[in-house]
PDB file of C-alpha atoms and ligand atoms in Angstrom:
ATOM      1  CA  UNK A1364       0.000   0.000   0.000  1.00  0.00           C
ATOM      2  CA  UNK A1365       1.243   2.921  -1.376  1.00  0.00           C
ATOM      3  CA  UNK A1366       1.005   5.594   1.668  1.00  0.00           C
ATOM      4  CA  UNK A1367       1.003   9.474   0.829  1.00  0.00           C
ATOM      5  CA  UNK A1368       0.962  12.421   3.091  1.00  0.00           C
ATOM      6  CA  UNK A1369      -0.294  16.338   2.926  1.00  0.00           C
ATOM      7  CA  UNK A1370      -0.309  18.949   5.419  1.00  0.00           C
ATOM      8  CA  UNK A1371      -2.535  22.477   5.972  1.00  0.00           C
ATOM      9  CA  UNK A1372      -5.464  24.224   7.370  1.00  0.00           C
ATOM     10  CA  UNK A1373      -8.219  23.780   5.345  1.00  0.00           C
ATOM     11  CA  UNK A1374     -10.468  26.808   6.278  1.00  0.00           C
ATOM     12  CA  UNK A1375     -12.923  27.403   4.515  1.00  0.00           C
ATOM     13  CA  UNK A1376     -12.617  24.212   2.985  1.00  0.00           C
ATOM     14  CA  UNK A1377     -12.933  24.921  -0.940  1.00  0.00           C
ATOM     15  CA  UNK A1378     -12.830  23.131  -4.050  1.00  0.00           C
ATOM     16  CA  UNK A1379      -9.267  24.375  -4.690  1.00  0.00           C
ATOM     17  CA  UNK A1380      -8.217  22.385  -1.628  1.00  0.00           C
ATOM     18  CA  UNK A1381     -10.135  19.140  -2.831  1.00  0.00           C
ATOM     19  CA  UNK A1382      -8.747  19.381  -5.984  1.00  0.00           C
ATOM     20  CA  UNK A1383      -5.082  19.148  -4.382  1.00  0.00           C
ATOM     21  CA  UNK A1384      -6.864  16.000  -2.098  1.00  0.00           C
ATOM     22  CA  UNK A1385      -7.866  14.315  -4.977  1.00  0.00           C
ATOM     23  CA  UNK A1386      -4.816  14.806  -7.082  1.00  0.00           C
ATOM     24  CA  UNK A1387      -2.753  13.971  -3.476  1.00  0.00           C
ATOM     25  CA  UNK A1388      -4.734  10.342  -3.103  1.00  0.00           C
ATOM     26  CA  UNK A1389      -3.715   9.649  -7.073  1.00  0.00           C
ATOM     27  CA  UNK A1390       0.040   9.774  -5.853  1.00  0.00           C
ATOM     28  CA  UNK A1391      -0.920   6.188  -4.043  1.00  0.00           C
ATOM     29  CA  UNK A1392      -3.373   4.531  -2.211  1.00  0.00           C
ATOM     30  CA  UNK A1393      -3.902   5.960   1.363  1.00  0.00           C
ATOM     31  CA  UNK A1394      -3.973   9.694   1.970  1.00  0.00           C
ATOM     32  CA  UNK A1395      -3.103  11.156   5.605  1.00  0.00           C
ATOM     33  CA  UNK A1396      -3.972  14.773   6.204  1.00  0.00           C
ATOM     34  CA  UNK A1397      -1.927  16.289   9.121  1.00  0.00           C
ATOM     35  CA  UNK A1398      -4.437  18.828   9.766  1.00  0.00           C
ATOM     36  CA  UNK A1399      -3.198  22.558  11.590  1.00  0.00           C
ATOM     37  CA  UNK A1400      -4.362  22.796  15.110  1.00  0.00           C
ATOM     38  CA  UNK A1401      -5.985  25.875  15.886  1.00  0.00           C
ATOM     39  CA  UNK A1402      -3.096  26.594  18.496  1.00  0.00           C
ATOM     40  CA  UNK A1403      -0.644  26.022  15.636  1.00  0.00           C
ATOM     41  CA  UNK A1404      -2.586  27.916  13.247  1.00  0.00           C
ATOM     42  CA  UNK A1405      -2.664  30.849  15.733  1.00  0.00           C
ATOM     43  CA  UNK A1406       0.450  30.485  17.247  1.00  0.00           C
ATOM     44  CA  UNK A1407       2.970  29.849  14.188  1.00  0.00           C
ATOM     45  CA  UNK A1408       0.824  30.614  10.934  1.00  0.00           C
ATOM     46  CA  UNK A1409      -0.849  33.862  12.309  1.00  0.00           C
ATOM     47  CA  UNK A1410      -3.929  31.889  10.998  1.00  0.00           C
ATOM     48  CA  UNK A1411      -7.485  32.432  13.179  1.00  0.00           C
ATOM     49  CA  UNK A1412      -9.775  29.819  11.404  1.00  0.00           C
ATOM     50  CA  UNK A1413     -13.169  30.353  10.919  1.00  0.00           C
ATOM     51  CA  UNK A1414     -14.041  26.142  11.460  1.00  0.00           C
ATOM     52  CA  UNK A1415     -12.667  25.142  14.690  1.00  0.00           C
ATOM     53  CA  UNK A1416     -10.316  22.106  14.614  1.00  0.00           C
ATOM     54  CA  UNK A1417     -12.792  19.236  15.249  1.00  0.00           C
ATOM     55  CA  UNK A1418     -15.572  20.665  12.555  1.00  0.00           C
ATOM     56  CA  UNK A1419     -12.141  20.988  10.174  1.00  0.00           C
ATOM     57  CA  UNK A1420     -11.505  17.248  10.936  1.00  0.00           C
ATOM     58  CA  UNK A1421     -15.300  15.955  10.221  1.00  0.00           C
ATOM     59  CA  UNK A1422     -14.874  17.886   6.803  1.00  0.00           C
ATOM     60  CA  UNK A1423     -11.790  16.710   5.782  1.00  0.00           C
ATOM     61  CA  UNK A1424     -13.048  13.101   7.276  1.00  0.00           C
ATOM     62  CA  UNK A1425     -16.473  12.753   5.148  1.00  0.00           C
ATOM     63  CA  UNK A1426     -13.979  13.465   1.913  1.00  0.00           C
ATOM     64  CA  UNK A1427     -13.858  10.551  -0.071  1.00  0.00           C
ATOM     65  CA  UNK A1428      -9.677  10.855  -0.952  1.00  0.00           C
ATOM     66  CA  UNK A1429      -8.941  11.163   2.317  1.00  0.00           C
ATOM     67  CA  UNK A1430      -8.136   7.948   4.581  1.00  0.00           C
ATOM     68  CA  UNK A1431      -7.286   9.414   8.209  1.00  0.00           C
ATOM     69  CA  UNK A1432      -6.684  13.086   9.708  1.00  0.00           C
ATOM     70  CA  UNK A1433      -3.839  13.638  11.715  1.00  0.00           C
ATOM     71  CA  UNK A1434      -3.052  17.066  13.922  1.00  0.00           C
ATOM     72  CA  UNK A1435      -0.391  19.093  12.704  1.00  0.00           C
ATOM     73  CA  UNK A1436       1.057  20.739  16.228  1.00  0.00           C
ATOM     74  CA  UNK A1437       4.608  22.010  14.745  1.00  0.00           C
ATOM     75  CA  UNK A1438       6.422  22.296  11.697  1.00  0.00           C
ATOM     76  CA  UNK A1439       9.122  20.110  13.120  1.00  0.00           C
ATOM     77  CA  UNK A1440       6.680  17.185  12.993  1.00  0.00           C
ATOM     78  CA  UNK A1441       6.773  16.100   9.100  1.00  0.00           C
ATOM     79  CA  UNK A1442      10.041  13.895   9.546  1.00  0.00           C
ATOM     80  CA  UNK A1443       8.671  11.787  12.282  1.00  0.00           C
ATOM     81  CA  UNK A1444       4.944  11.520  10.706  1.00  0.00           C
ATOM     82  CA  UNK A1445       6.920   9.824   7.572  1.00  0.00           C
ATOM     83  CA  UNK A1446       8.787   7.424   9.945  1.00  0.00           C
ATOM     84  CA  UNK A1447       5.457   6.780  12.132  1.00  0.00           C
ATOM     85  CA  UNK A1448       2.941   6.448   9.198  1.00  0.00           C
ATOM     86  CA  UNK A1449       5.774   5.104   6.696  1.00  0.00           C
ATOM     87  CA  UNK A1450       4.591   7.578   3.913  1.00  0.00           C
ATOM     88  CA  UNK A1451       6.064   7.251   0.833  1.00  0.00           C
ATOM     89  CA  UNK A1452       5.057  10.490  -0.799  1.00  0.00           C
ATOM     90  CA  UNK A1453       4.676  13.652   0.541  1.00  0.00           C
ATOM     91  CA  UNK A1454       2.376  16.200  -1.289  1.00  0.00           C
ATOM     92  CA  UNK A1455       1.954  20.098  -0.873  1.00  0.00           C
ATOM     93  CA  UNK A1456       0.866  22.531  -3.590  1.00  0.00           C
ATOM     94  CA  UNK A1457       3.290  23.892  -5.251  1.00  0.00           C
ATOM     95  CA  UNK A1458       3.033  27.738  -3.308  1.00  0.00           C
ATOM     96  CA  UNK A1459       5.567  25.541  -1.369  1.00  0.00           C
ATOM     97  CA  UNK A1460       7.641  24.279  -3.686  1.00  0.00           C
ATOM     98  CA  UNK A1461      11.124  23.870  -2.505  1.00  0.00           C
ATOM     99  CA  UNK A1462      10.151  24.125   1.070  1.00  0.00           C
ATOM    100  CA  UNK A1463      10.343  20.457   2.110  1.00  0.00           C
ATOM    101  CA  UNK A1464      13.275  19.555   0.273  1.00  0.00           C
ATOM    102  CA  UNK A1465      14.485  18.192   3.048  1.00  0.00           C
ATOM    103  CA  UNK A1466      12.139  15.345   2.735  1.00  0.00           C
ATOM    104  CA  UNK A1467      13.517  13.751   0.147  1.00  0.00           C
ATOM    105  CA  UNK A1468      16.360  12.055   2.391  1.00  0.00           C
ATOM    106  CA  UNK A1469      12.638  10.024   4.066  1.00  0.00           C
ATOM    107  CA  UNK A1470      10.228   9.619   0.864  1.00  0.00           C
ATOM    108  CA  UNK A1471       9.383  11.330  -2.368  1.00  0.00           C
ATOM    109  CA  UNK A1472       8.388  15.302  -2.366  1.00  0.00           C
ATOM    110  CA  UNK A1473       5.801  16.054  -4.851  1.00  0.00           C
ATOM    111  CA  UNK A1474       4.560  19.919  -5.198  1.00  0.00           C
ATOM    112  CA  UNK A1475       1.049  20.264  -7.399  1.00  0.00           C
ATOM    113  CA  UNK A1476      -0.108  22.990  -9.120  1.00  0.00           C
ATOM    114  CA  UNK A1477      -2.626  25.149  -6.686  1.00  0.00           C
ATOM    115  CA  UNK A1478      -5.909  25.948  -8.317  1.00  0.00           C
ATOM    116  CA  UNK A1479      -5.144  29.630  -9.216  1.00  0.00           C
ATOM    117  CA  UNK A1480      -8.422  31.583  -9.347  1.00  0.00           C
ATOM    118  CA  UNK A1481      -9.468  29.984  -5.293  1.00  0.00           C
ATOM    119  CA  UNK A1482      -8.752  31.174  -2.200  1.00  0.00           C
ATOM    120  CA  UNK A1483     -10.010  31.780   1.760  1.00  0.00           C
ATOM    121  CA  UNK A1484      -8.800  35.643   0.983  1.00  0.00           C
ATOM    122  CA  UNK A1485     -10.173  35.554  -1.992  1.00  0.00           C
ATOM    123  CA  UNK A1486     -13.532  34.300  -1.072  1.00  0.00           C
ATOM    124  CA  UNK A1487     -13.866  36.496   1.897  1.00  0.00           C
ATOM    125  CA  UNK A1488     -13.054  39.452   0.245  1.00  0.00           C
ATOM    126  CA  UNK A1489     -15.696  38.744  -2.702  1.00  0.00           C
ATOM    127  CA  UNK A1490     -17.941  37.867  -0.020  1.00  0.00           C
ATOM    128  CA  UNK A1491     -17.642  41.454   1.645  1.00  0.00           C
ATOM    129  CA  UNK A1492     -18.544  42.992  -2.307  1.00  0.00           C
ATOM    130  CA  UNK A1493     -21.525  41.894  -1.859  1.00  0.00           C
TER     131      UNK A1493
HETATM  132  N1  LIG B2384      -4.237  24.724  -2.161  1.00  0.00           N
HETATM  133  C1  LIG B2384      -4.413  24.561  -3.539  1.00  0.00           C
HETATM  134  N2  LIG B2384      -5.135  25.465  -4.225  1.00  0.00           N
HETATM  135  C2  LIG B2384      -5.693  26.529  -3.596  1.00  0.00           C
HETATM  136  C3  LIG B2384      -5.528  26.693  -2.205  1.00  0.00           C
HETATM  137  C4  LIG B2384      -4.786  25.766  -1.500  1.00  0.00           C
HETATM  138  O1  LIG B2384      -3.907  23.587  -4.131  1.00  0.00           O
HETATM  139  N3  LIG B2384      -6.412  27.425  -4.335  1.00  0.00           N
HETATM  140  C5  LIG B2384      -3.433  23.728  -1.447  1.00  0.00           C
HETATM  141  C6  LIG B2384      -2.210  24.346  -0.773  1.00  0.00           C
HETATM  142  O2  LIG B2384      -1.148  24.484  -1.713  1.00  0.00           O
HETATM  143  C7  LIG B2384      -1.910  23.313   0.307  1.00  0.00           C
HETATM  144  C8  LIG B2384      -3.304  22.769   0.678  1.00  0.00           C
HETATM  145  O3  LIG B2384      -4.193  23.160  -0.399  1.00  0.00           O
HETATM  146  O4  LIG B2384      -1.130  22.250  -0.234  1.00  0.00           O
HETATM  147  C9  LIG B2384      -3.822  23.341   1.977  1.00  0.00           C
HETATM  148  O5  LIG B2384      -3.817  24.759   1.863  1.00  0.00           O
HETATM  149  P1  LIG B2384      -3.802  25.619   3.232  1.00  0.00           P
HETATM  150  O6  LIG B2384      -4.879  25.147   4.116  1.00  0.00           O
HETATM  151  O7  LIG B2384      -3.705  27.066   2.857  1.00  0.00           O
HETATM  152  O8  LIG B2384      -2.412  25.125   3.856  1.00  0.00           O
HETATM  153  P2  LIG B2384      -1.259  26.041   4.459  1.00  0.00           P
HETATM  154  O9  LIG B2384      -1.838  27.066   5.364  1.00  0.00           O
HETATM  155  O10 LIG B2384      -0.417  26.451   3.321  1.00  0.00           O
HETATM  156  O11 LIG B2384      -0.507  25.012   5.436  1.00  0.00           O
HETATM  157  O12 LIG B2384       3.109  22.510   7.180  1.00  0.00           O
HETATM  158  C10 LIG B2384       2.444  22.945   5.997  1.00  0.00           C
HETATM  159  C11 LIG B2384       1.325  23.890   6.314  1.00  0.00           C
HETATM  160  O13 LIG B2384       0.456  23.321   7.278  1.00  0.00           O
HETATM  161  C12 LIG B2384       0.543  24.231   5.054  1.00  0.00           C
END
């Protein structure tokens, strides 16, 4: 079983973020999310969520790519989550690229193309237009 691994917030979930899920699952066949804790969020991403971390977790949950939600307390935690899990791909979009590098020592790094046109700003912003 081919084992692949993505990390983020998620909030407001959006179709730009299940398009990366989807495309994340097609790397292999088991997809852990490491899902940003609202502490994390706020503490290290300067991120206040809108979707607590437990209604975050039942979304990403009922989504049909993904196999099992993880937290995500530090940035630290990716090399030990590929150990643990034994991931063999890890999968951001590619507004990381080059970021997790590092990774490739553990399992392969794969950076997808984000879906341009989508975003939480983006959607809050058009949201206020109105
Ligand atoms: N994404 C995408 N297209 C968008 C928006 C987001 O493909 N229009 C992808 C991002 O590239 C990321 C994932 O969806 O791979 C989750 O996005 P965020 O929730 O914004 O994640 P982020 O805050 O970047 O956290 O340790 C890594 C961090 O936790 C990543």
């Amino acid at each position: 079983m081919k084992k692949v691994i993505t990390y983020g917030t998620f909030d407001l979930l959006h179709y730009g973020h299940i398009n990366l899920l989807k495309r994340a699952k097609a790397q292999g066949d088991y997809l852990i999310v490491a899902l940003s804790t609202d502490e994390f969020n706020w503490n290290s991403k300067q991120k206040k969520c809108y979707f607590s971390y437990e209604i975050r977790k039942q979304l990403l949950e009922s989504i049909r790519y993904v196999d099992l939600v993880i937290p995500e307390e530090c940035w630290e935690q990716k090399i030990s989550d590929v150990k643990e899990f034994r991931v063999d791909t890890f999968v951001m979009g590619d507004d990381w690229e080059g970021e997790f590098d590092f990774l490739k020592d553990y399992c392969e790094v794969v950076y997808l193309e984000r879906t341009p046109e989508i975003s939480t700003t983006q959607i809050k912003s058009d949201l206020n237009k109105k």
